[in-house]
Amino acid sequence: MEMASRILYSSRQRMLKKRDDFEDVLEERRRSSDLRYALKCYTPSLYKGLVPCKASMLKTIVLQSDHLQYVIKQVSSESGDSSECVTEEASLILDEMAHRLQLSTVRFFAFTLSKAFKRLFRSVCVNEEGIQRLQQAVQEHPVVLLPSHRSYMDFLMMSYLLYMYDLPLPVIAAGMDFMSMKFIGEMLRMSGAFFIRRSFGGDKLYWAVFSEYVKTMLRNGYAPVEFFLEGTRSRTCKSLTPKTGLLNIVMEPFFKGELFDVNLVPVSISYERILEESLYARELLGVPKPKESTSGLLKARRVLSEDYGSMHVYFGHPVSLRSLAEGKINRSQYNLLPRYIPQKPSTDNHEFLNDAAFRLVRIQEENMVLKPWVLIATLLLQNPDGMDLSSLTEQTDWLRHLALAFGAFLDWPDHASCSEVISCSLALHRHLLTVSAGHVQLSVTEALEVETTPEEAVFHRAVVVLSCASYRNQILHVFLRPALLAVAMQSANSNRKDDIYNCFSFLRNMFSNEFILCPGDSVQDFEEACYLLIKRGVLQVLEHEIVMSASGHSTLAFLCAALDPFLQGYQVVCRYLCEETNENLTEKEFVPAVRNFALKLILAGRLKCYEALSSDLQKNTLAALLRLKAVRKVKVGDQVTLKVNKIAVNSLEDMLGGKIPSQKPALARL
């Protein structure tokens, strides 16, 4: 237990820790029969040797639970409906929600997914030591699986691997949108998915049914519970701010003394090439997300003819909730009321929950395997006019060593030259590139194939830039803290340590909706950034000063450039709110309005940062401005209006560096 706690709260040790080796699970699949594999003897080790109850029995346990009966009486009293009527409603909610796991369906998926994965991927690599740790954890305490979420492929791959390694199949929290997929929705239900609404509003009964359903499965060791801490797929391939609702539900039985411990297992899933790559880019540019449907899935079969390179799945060390909560949570507070009475988490509990969620996502980030292409994409985005192949090779090799020094989990082929590695990466991602006469740049050919308007040309270019940025974003967590320090040194115009720290702290706070930055860790992050840059010979840190070494300029310039799209994007939003916004801007109008403003700046040649068109970046900026109270939400009738404090927004824009030329004379802003 102590070890699990140390894993979660370690700081610089990640730079030194040895990570597990990988095995390609498709190697065996390519050599033997998929049908024989699907029909194999499946005898998973279970939690304390329990025999899982049937789905119908699970429903009865949930409906008869003290907690749900208590809420049914409450709802009946508040609504005036009879208890029988409310119980019937709870039963219908449960029917709509519950999984109906059937081994025959799992075997069907094992067969079809084997065929699909062999077509899609060159290899699927898994850390078998992580699997062994999971096999042990499953038998000791109830397990919660927490995979990262970059693709629809994630939950299919998780179940596929657990079946392969004879582990209990998880029950998986899935969005209601999957239920609209005829046939496929029911197939997912029969392979372990349970369906939940995206938001519950104030529906007390729905929340009670849902939370009791999850807790019953956990308390009984029925099966590992699996959900995505980020709540949804990350369209940018950066980790999203964790959602804590489901995490609170799975922790509650431990807090109330119903379980001795719960094992939380972070899982990092990384793709050399993402299946939804261009769909995500288009979504970020305002093209509506395609509705989940069986016909859409059938149309998507063409992806099977594409090459998506390799995939890595890293099962992290199980984190003991008991050791995690030790000294941080006073569980005796739960003894004051009967266990079945719902209680709101205390402030301490809420802080613990939030802190644990952020740290679990950081573990996911640190165990994410990075391919050479993420380095190449990072350099090409910083050089929009392209690079000579020789220069790209040299810079990629330099960046590889920097990333490794900062603790990156880089999968770089052992016995290949740098130029060979780059050549393979360029070939896999050729749809994003133009390579001509030894010169490599991001592709613009899609826009030139047919006659287009200037707006369409910008859109096509932005799709390529945002697709490429989704790969650069995968490595940003490695460079983030040193990059914040590099920008702080540039902004502070001072060598004084206090001045630089104040700038660092401001930037960290500003970007805390954009990146995974654990609450309250500002000093620790600053020290980590200093440590990494001292170790690399970039800085010297004296008692009261931080000084760049003679050889540090290129590293600091690269790090500043890594954050530049975010600085510019945030400034565009601030500029829009100060110059263009009207008094009655609604929350719904905000993203399209900012996108149009950024588009005009690009067409006028006043902005070269296509990432400023991303709805994700725009929403994160708004979240930061709301948190910093520079913008307020005001409800007017059915609509939410944004009230802007222009002085505060202008001040924040100035502090971010003011990289976009203003339409107004400089004096007009004083």
XYZ file of C-alpha atoms in Angstrom:
670
model
C 0.000 0.000 0.000
C 2.805 2.396 0.844
C 4.331 1.676 -2.545
C 1.102 2.612 -4.330
C 0.985 5.921 -2.499
C 4.599 6.669 -3.379
C 3.881 5.939 -7.038
C 1.075 8.497 -7.102
C 2.953 11.189 -5.232
C 6.437 10.731 -6.677
C 7.991 13.833 -8.227
C 11.317 13.564 -9.995
C 11.662 9.791 -9.691
C 9.791 9.357 -12.981
C 12.901 10.686 -14.726
C 14.846 7.718 -13.420
C 12.317 4.867 -13.155
C 12.616 1.812 -15.342
C 9.499 1.099 -17.330
C 8.197 -2.336 -18.267
C 9.018 -4.108 -21.521
C 6.374 -4.744 -24.181
C 5.079 -7.798 -26.043
C 3.294 -7.585 -29.400
C 0.020 -9.484 -28.857
C -0.766 -9.576 -32.592
C 2.292 -11.711 -33.303
C 0.577 -14.816 -31.935
C -2.713 -13.842 -33.619
C -1.002 -13.715 -37.034
C 0.309 -17.253 -36.550
C -2.771 -19.086 -35.270
C -6.493 -19.460 -35.858
C -8.730 -16.560 -34.795
C -11.679 -18.914 -34.404
C -9.755 -21.207 -32.062
C -8.653 -18.131 -30.090
C -12.242 -16.813 -29.797
C -13.506 -20.231 -28.611
C -10.668 -20.790 -26.130
C -11.309 -21.954 -22.583
C -11.929 -18.727 -20.643
C -11.520 -19.116 -16.848
C -10.634 -15.743 -15.310
C -9.334 -15.387 -11.743
C -12.025 -13.682 -9.705
C -12.074 -11.414 -6.676
C -11.673 -13.726 -3.657
C -12.955 -16.632 -5.780
C -16.528 -15.286 -5.967
C -18.961 -16.586 -8.582
C -20.433 -13.549 -10.415
C -24.196 -13.266 -10.041
C -26.433 -13.022 -13.108
C -27.538 -9.629 -14.463
C -31.124 -10.265 -13.250
C -29.871 -10.884 -9.698
C -27.803 -7.691 -9.884
C -30.959 -5.729 -10.753
C -32.813 -7.186 -7.738
C -29.914 -6.315 -5.367
C -29.865 -2.705 -6.655
C -33.657 -2.198 -6.460
C -33.847 -3.646 -2.936
C -30.830 -1.713 -1.601
C -31.408 0.533 1.433
C -29.971 3.530 -0.437
C -32.308 3.262 -3.431
C -35.331 2.502 -1.217
C -34.515 5.651 0.804
C -34.346 7.817 -2.347
C -37.534 6.219 -3.766
C -39.407 7.265 -0.593
C -37.928 10.781 -0.852
C -38.916 11.168 -4.525
C -42.364 9.722 -3.824
C -42.886 12.234 -1.015
C -41.660 15.186 -3.123
C -43.556 14.289 -6.320
C -46.759 12.902 -4.822
C -46.398 9.674 -6.854
C -46.797 6.339 -5.099
C -43.678 4.375 -4.063
C -44.722 1.600 -6.474
C -44.835 4.101 -9.340
C -41.360 5.500 -8.484
C -39.988 1.958 -8.048
C -41.299 1.071 -11.519
C -39.530 4.157 -12.914
C -36.295 3.091 -11.171
C -36.687 -0.385 -12.673
C -37.084 1.091 -16.189
C -33.985 3.285 -15.685
C -32.063 0.178 -14.657
C -33.292 -1.780 -17.696
C -32.134 1.042 -19.965
C -28.786 1.335 -18.179
C -27.679 -2.169 -17.211
C -25.247 -4.379 -19.073
C -26.136 -7.956 -19.983
C -22.731 -9.573 -20.337
C -22.809 -12.772 -22.401
C -19.745 -14.851 -23.139
C -21.028 -15.754 -26.637
C -21.050 -12.052 -27.615
C -17.571 -11.602 -26.142
C -16.338 -14.538 -28.246
C -17.885 -12.956 -31.367
C -16.050 -9.697 -30.635
C -12.793 -11.581 -29.926
C -13.023 -13.122 -33.398
C -14.022 -9.992 -35.357
C -11.646 -7.664 -33.480
C -8.727 -10.039 -34.109
C -9.421 -9.707 -37.834
C -9.820 -5.922 -37.623
C -6.755 -5.252 -35.435
C -4.499 -7.290 -37.732
C -5.677 -5.161 -40.658
C -5.394 -1.829 -38.840
C -2.192 -2.142 -36.819
C 1.331 -3.393 -37.453
C 1.562 -4.266 -33.763
C -0.369 -3.928 -30.499
C 2.180 -3.839 -27.692
C 1.260 -4.540 -24.050
C 3.407 -4.463 -20.904
C 2.950 -7.993 -19.584
C 4.357 -7.082 -16.159
C 1.408 -4.701 -15.859
C -0.946 -7.554 -16.755
C 0.643 -9.708 -14.007
C 0.161 -6.880 -11.486
C -3.480 -6.599 -12.563
C -4.031 -10.364 -12.212
C -2.834 -10.086 -8.609
C -4.835 -6.912 -7.892
C -8.110 -8.395 -9.198
C -7.942 -11.211 -6.639
C -7.123 -8.962 -3.669
C -9.583 -6.044 -3.863
C -12.222 -4.657 -6.233
C -10.543 -3.047 -9.249
C -11.347 0.167 -11.128
C -9.734 0.454 -14.572
C -8.998 4.021 -15.696
C -7.854 4.109 -19.343
C -6.867 7.263 -21.203
C -9.341 8.127 -23.972
C -8.155 9.152 -27.443
C -10.274 6.890 -29.658
C -13.404 4.734 -29.781
C -10.904 1.890 -30.136
C -9.883 2.266 -26.455
C -12.666 0.354 -24.719
C -12.782 -2.344 -27.422
C -9.047 -2.922 -27.014
C -9.319 -3.029 -23.200
C -11.934 -5.813 -23.239
C -10.052 -7.635 -26.007
C -6.836 -7.680 -23.955
C -8.504 -8.735 -20.708
C -10.163 -11.642 -22.536
C -6.808 -12.548 -24.107
C -5.045 -12.659 -20.724
C -7.857 -14.546 -18.955
C -8.789 -11.595 -16.767
C -12.375 -10.805 -15.687
C -14.111 -8.700 -18.337
C -14.869 -5.171 -17.175
C -18.227 -3.451 -16.987
C -17.777 -0.224 -18.931
C -19.501 3.139 -18.517
C -20.656 4.186 -22.020
C -22.594 7.219 -23.274
C -26.264 6.897 -24.276
C -25.379 7.891 -27.864
C -24.155 4.312 -28.448
C -27.641 2.991 -27.705
C -28.941 4.638 -30.886
C -26.748 2.244 -32.895
C -29.155 -0.554 -33.781
C -27.713 -4.004 -33.209
C -24.245 -2.601 -32.279
C -25.640 -0.904 -29.148
C -27.077 -4.202 -27.901
C -23.876 -6.046 -28.849
C -21.896 -3.588 -26.707
C -24.363 -4.102 -23.847
C -23.846 -7.867 -24.085
C -20.078 -7.408 -23.999
C -20.135 -5.426 -20.740
C -21.185 -1.843 -21.532
C -23.699 -0.075 -19.278
C -25.229 3.117 -20.653
C -25.465 6.441 -18.863
C -26.775 9.851 -19.791
C -24.200 12.541 -20.536
C -25.785 14.738 -17.862
C -28.299 13.978 -15.116
C -29.409 17.520 -14.303
C -31.205 17.403 -10.965
C -32.678 13.943 -11.536
C -32.293 12.533 -8.031
C -33.741 9.113 -8.896
C -31.510 8.605 -11.943
C -28.398 9.512 -9.940
C -29.402 7.129 -7.127
C -30.014 4.211 -9.536
C -26.760 4.865 -11.377
C -24.577 5.269 -8.283
C -26.105 2.237 -6.533
C -25.650 0.113 -9.667
C -21.933 0.942 -9.864
C -21.365 0.560 -6.109
C -23.184 -2.794 -6.019
C -20.892 -4.189 -8.743
C -17.864 -2.862 -6.875
C -18.914 -4.039 -3.388
C -19.678 -7.541 -4.638
C -16.451 -7.815 -6.627
C -18.795 -8.536 -9.554
C -16.318 -7.352 -12.200
C -13.709 -4.620 -12.673
C -15.458 -1.302 -13.275
C -14.022 0.676 -16.209
C -14.571 4.335 -17.043
C -12.706 7.259 -18.558
C -11.550 9.858 -16.029
C -11.564 12.484 -18.789
C -15.255 11.816 -19.424
C -14.993 11.910 -23.217
C -12.503 11.337 -26.033
C -9.846 14.027 -26.225
C -10.162 15.598 -29.676
C -6.771 17.285 -29.242
C -4.922 14.240 -27.799
C -3.997 16.294 -24.751
C -5.255 14.909 -21.457
C -8.514 16.582 -20.435
C -9.344 17.967 -16.993
C -10.666 14.913 -15.101
C -14.337 14.557 -14.207
C -14.751 13.386 -10.617
C -18.406 12.192 -10.475
C -17.775 8.495 -11.189
C -14.517 8.520 -9.225
C -16.447 9.744 -6.178
C -18.973 6.898 -6.608
C -16.280 4.186 -6.696
C -14.471 5.708 -3.703
C -17.572 6.040 -1.520
C -17.847 2.349 -0.446
C -14.292 2.646 0.911
C -15.023 5.953 2.690
C -18.101 4.376 4.322
C -16.154 1.305 5.470
C -18.015 -1.099 3.163
C -14.760 -2.081 1.426
C -11.302 -2.528 2.947
C -9.629 -1.130 -0.186
C -10.103 -0.394 -3.900
C -7.353 -0.776 -6.515
C -7.292 2.094 -9.037
C -5.419 1.072 -12.191
C -4.446 3.855 -14.648
C -4.000 2.576 -18.216
C -2.215 4.549 -20.940
C -3.270 3.826 -24.539
C -1.262 5.454 -27.328
C -1.565 5.352 -31.104
C 1.092 5.941 -33.742
C -1.696 7.147 -36.011
C -5.182 7.969 -34.677
C -8.175 6.579 -36.540
C -10.345 9.688 -35.943
C -7.504 12.137 -36.712
C -9.175 14.256 -39.430
C -12.670 13.900 -37.871
C -11.311 15.473 -34.685
C -9.686 18.348 -36.585
C -12.961 19.075 -38.384
C -14.931 18.909 -35.123
C -12.543 21.461 -33.589
C -13.246 23.724 -36.582
C -17.012 23.552 -36.078
C -18.025 20.632 -38.314
C -20.679 18.733 -36.286
C -19.654 15.375 -34.819
C -21.148 12.505 -36.860
C -23.955 10.770 -34.949
C -23.078 7.266 -33.766
C -24.941 4.835 -36.029
C -24.551 1.320 -37.394
C -24.650 2.648 -40.985
C -21.880 5.118 -40.082
C -19.819 2.242 -38.727
C -20.311 0.257 -41.940
C -19.300 3.280 -44.028
C -16.164 3.591 -41.892
C -14.995 0.149 -43.080
C -12.625 1.884 -45.491
C -10.298 2.556 -42.527
C -9.460 -1.170 -42.678
C -7.463 -0.523 -45.848
C -5.289 2.094 -44.090
C -2.084 1.589 -42.102
C -2.276 2.934 -38.534
C 1.178 1.828 -37.423
C 1.584 0.510 -33.892
C -0.461 0.839 -30.723
C 0.801 0.634 -27.128
C -1.198 -0.217 -23.997
C 0.557 0.304 -20.671
C -1.151 -1.009 -17.508
C 0.128 1.158 -14.657
C 0.818 0.070 -11.079
C -2.431 -0.436 -9.118
C -2.930 2.506 -6.759
C -4.357 1.564 -3.356
C -7.172 3.933 -2.387
C -6.548 3.051 1.270
C -2.929 4.200 1.211
C -3.846 7.185 -0.958
C -6.412 8.408 1.595
C -4.231 7.759 4.644
C -3.828 10.964 6.656
C -5.948 12.898 4.167
C -9.491 11.647 4.810
C -11.281 11.328 8.126
C -13.641 8.408 7.496
C -15.310 8.690 10.914
C -17.527 11.515 9.561
C -19.449 8.819 7.656
C -20.402 7.115 10.948
C -22.703 9.991 11.921
C -25.495 8.862 9.576
C -26.682 5.447 8.343
C -24.673 4.390 5.268
C -27.674 4.420 2.937
C -28.406 8.139 3.460
C -26.734 10.194 0.683
C -24.148 12.703 1.911
C -22.472 15.525 0.035
C -18.662 15.189 0.058
C -16.995 17.441 2.635
C -14.507 20.104 1.502
C -11.626 17.803 2.495
C -13.131 14.935 0.514
C -13.705 17.128 -2.507
C -10.098 18.362 -2.452
C -8.786 14.807 -2.028
C -10.963 13.568 -4.900
C -9.816 16.373 -7.199
C -6.159 15.918 -6.271
C -6.303 12.129 -6.762
C -8.025 12.532 -10.159
C -5.327 14.929 -11.426
C -2.515 12.691 -10.209
C -4.044 9.610 -11.814
C -4.265 11.452 -15.141
C -0.632 12.505 -14.737
C 0.330 8.846 -14.326
C -1.573 8.123 -17.561
C 0.426 10.895 -19.279
C 3.790 9.728 -17.979
C 3.173 6.138 -19.134
C 2.024 7.202 -22.606
C 4.376 5.719 -25.212
C 5.556 8.358 -27.704
C 6.584 7.574 -31.271
C 9.208 9.459 -33.316
C 6.437 11.169 -35.307
C 5.427 13.315 -32.292
C 8.912 14.894 -32.361
C 8.747 15.462 -36.131
C 5.236 16.961 -35.884
C 6.432 19.318 -33.127
C 9.274 20.611 -35.327
C 7.144 20.967 -38.476
C 4.557 23.019 -36.597
C 7.317 25.338 -35.378
C 8.568 25.672 -38.983
C 5.408 26.265 -41.087
C 7.435 26.985 -44.238
C 8.961 23.513 -43.972
C 12.453 22.154 -43.347
C 15.177 20.511 -45.383
C 15.263 16.793 -44.694
C 18.843 17.016 -43.398
C 17.901 19.806 -40.973
C 14.762 17.919 -39.886
C 16.863 14.817 -39.191
C 19.405 16.787 -37.154
C 16.737 18.669 -35.185
C 14.713 15.495 -34.497
C 17.802 13.794 -33.095
C 18.474 16.834 -30.880
C 14.848 16.859 -29.715
C 14.918 13.120 -29.018
C 17.789 13.590 -26.550
C 16.051 16.559 -24.914
C 12.785 14.580 -24.532
C 14.616 11.587 -23.023
C 16.467 13.873 -20.599
C 13.059 15.230 -19.497
C 11.710 11.718 -18.844
C 9.778 10.984 -22.066
C 8.639 7.385 -22.643
C 9.931 7.296 -26.217
C 9.662 4.234 -28.441
C 12.647 4.730 -30.761
C 13.824 1.744 -32.875
C 17.096 0.320 -31.518
C 18.955 -0.647 -34.669
C 17.913 2.022 -37.159
C 19.610 5.282 -38.099
C 17.842 8.570 -37.375
C 17.231 9.155 -41.101
C 15.632 5.685 -41.471
C 13.328 6.308 -38.493
C 12.274 9.679 -39.920
C 11.718 8.214 -43.373
C 9.355 5.535 -41.925
C 7.434 8.143 -39.917
C 7.049 10.450 -42.916
C 5.722 7.525 -44.975
C 3.083 6.606 -42.363
C 1.859 10.209 -42.101
C 2.318 11.168 -45.760
C -1.319 12.359 -45.998
C -0.308 15.334 -43.788
C 2.895 16.189 -45.647
C 4.410 17.435 -48.849
C 7.924 16.085 -49.492
C 9.659 17.545 -52.530
C 13.333 17.865 -53.506
C 14.518 17.074 -49.982
C 12.127 19.632 -48.434
C 9.383 18.603 -45.959
C 6.398 20.728 -44.987
C 2.825 20.338 -43.827
C 0.554 19.550 -46.760
C -1.428 22.238 -48.539
C -2.336 20.122 -51.582
C -5.835 19.273 -50.360
C -6.789 22.909 -50.670
C -5.233 23.279 -54.125
C -6.857 20.297 -55.846
C -9.988 22.288 -56.667
C -10.693 25.994 -56.915
C -11.460 27.238 -53.422
C -12.372 30.458 -51.667
C -9.794 31.999 -49.285
C -11.960 30.798 -46.351
C -11.965 27.221 -47.652
C -8.208 27.354 -48.169
C -7.794 28.423 -44.514
C -10.114 25.589 -43.410
C -8.119 22.943 -45.338
C -4.852 24.278 -43.978
C -6.278 24.346 -40.452
C -7.383 20.667 -40.732
C -3.779 19.671 -41.502
C -2.334 21.906 -38.757
C -4.779 20.658 -36.094
C -4.244 17.016 -37.170
C -0.506 17.522 -36.789
C -0.995 19.376 -33.486
C -2.826 16.342 -32.073
C 0.497 14.465 -32.275
C 2.584 17.309 -30.864
C 0.079 17.539 -27.993
C 0.949 13.971 -26.979
C 4.440 15.063 -25.897
C 3.555 18.476 -24.453
C 3.323 17.107 -20.890
C 7.053 16.271 -21.125
C 8.013 19.849 -22.022
C 5.221 21.724 -20.216
C 6.861 22.751 -16.958
C 10.232 23.723 -18.500
C 8.290 25.586 -21.246
C 6.297 27.558 -18.658
C 9.607 28.496 -17.019
C 11.154 29.470 -20.377
C 8.193 31.769 -21.206
C 8.277 33.166 -17.648
C 11.977 34.059 -18.056
C 11.184 35.764 -21.357
C 8.211 37.674 -19.902
C 9.749 38.694 -16.572
C 12.529 40.822 -18.140
C 14.459 40.075 -14.961
C 16.815 37.441 -13.636
C 15.332 37.674 -10.133
C 14.029 34.288 -9.025
C 10.930 35.824 -7.351
C 9.939 37.750 -10.495
C 10.362 34.659 -12.672
C 8.380 32.514 -10.225
C 5.533 35.065 -10.191
C 5.374 34.942 -14.009
C 5.548 31.142 -13.936
C 2.734 30.994 -11.377
C 0.541 33.345 -13.458
C 1.062 31.293 -16.647
C 0.463 28.043 -14.786
C -2.786 29.403 -13.376
C -3.866 30.767 -16.766
C -3.280 27.420 -18.490
C -4.678 25.157 -15.775
C -7.761 24.379 -17.910
C -5.507 23.608 -20.875
C -3.026 21.182 -19.296
C -2.908 18.723 -16.389
C -1.427 20.840 -13.609
C -2.144 19.414 -10.159
C -3.842 21.943 -7.835
C -1.466 23.379 -5.242
C 1.692 22.092 -6.959
C 2.955 25.433 -8.294
C 6.190 25.471 -6.248
C 6.844 21.777 -6.946
C 6.313 22.321 -10.703
C 8.664 25.338 -10.655
C 11.338 23.297 -8.879
C 10.892 20.422 -11.335
C 11.283 22.812 -14.288
C 14.469 24.289 -12.752
C 15.828 20.796 -12.004
C 15.280 19.594 -15.596
C 16.856 22.679 -17.175
C 19.837 22.664 -14.778
C 20.354 18.964 -15.506
C 20.361 19.771 -19.229
C 22.906 22.596 -18.719
C 20.433 25.276 -19.866
C 20.213 27.271 -16.622
C 22.127 28.149 -13.529
C 19.987 28.762 -10.452
C 21.664 30.981 -7.873
C 20.276 31.956 -4.465
C 18.177 34.850 -5.802
C 18.676 34.645 -9.561
C 18.088 32.333 -12.514
C 20.581 32.799 -15.342
C 20.655 31.234 -18.797
C 23.897 29.427 -19.597
C 25.855 30.205 -22.773
C 24.552 27.054 -24.518
C 20.935 27.332 -23.330
C 19.471 29.655 -25.962
C 18.306 27.031 -28.488
C 16.562 24.925 -25.803
C 14.744 27.924 -24.313
C 13.747 29.149 -27.800
C 12.282 25.710 -28.618
C 10.379 25.579 -25.318
C 8.912 29.070 -25.817
C 7.841 28.095 -29.346
C 6.094 24.963 -27.962
C 3.725 27.161 -25.914
C 3.410 29.917 -28.505
C 0.190 28.603 -30.193
C -1.553 28.591 -26.804
C -0.305 32.078 -25.898
C -1.472 33.405 -29.266
C -4.783 31.560 -29.115
C -5.591 32.950 -25.654
C -4.645 36.449 -26.826
C -7.013 36.164 -29.815
C -9.909 35.372 -27.441
C -8.958 38.274 -25.156
C -8.681 40.609 -28.157
C -12.107 39.543 -29.404
C -13.721 40.107 -26.010
C -12.148 43.573 -25.726
C -12.672 44.803 -29.301
C -15.561 42.998 -30.944
C -17.921 41.604 -28.347
C -21.371 43.085 -27.812
C -23.208 43.429 -24.517
C -25.447 40.431 -25.165
C -22.974 37.772 -26.290
C -24.455 34.402 -25.355
C -22.381 31.410 -24.324
C -23.711 29.542 -27.387
C -22.546 32.302 -29.762
C -19.079 32.583 -28.189
C -17.150 29.847 -30.081
C -18.488 30.653 -33.617
C -17.915 34.382 -32.988
C -14.303 33.903 -31.832
C -13.662 31.502 -34.733
C -14.900 34.110 -37.248
C -12.762 36.784 -35.567
C -9.645 34.562 -35.784
C -10.480 33.696 -39.412
C -10.615 37.426 -40.313
C -7.218 37.973 -38.636
C -5.699 35.068 -40.629
C -7.207 36.279 -43.938
C -5.912 39.796 -43.231
C -2.401 38.401 -42.635
C -2.401 39.593 -39.013
C -2.386 36.102 -37.494
C -0.452 33.043 -38.628
C -1.536 30.729 -35.802
C -4.173 28.362 -37.239
C -4.561 26.692 -33.851
C -6.433 29.804 -32.683
C -9.375 28.420 -34.732
C -9.690 25.393 -32.400
C -12.913 25.323 -30.371
C -11.118 23.394 -27.616
C -8.581 26.184 -27.121
C -11.347 28.816 -27.233
C -13.454 26.998 -24.606
C -10.422 26.521 -22.355
C -9.644 30.247 -22.597
C -13.212 31.106 -21.623
C -13.021 28.662 -18.678
C -9.806 30.379 -17.498
C -11.339 33.867 -17.837
C -14.431 32.750 -15.890
C -12.223 31.225 -13.181
C -10.182 34.445 -12.962
C -13.457 36.449 -12.817
C -12.567 38.489 -15.910
C -15.810 37.192 -17.469
C -19.076 36.372 -15.685
C -22.025 34.219 -16.749
C -25.432 35.839 -16.332
C -28.640 33.921 -16.967
C -31.143 35.978 -18.971
C -34.342 34.003 -19.549
C -33.367 30.710 -21.147
C -29.971 31.960 -22.317
C -26.616 32.387 -20.594
C -24.981 35.727 -21.428
C -21.290 36.515 -20.982
C -20.485 39.787 -19.190
C -16.924 40.915 -19.900
C -14.735 42.998 -17.598
C -12.729 44.560 -20.428
C -10.109 46.122 -18.157
C -9.363 42.747 -16.547
C -9.320 40.915 -19.913
C -7.050 43.584 -21.427
C -4.682 43.256 -18.479
C -4.545 39.453 -18.858
C -3.850 39.826 -22.578
C -0.947 42.179 -21.831
C 0.434 39.708 -19.285
C 0.262 36.934 -21.886
C 2.646 38.946 -24.035
C 0.532 40.777 -26.645
C 1.912 38.942 -29.691
C -0.816 40.118 -32.124
C -0.557 43.670 -33.524
C -3.469 45.737 -32.240
C -5.840 47.622 -34.540
C -5.713 50.488 -32.056
C -2.781 52.816 -31.359
C -0.759 51.610 -28.379
C -1.656 54.733 -26.338
C -5.373 54.009 -26.700
C -4.929 50.965 -24.511
C -3.312 52.765 -21.588
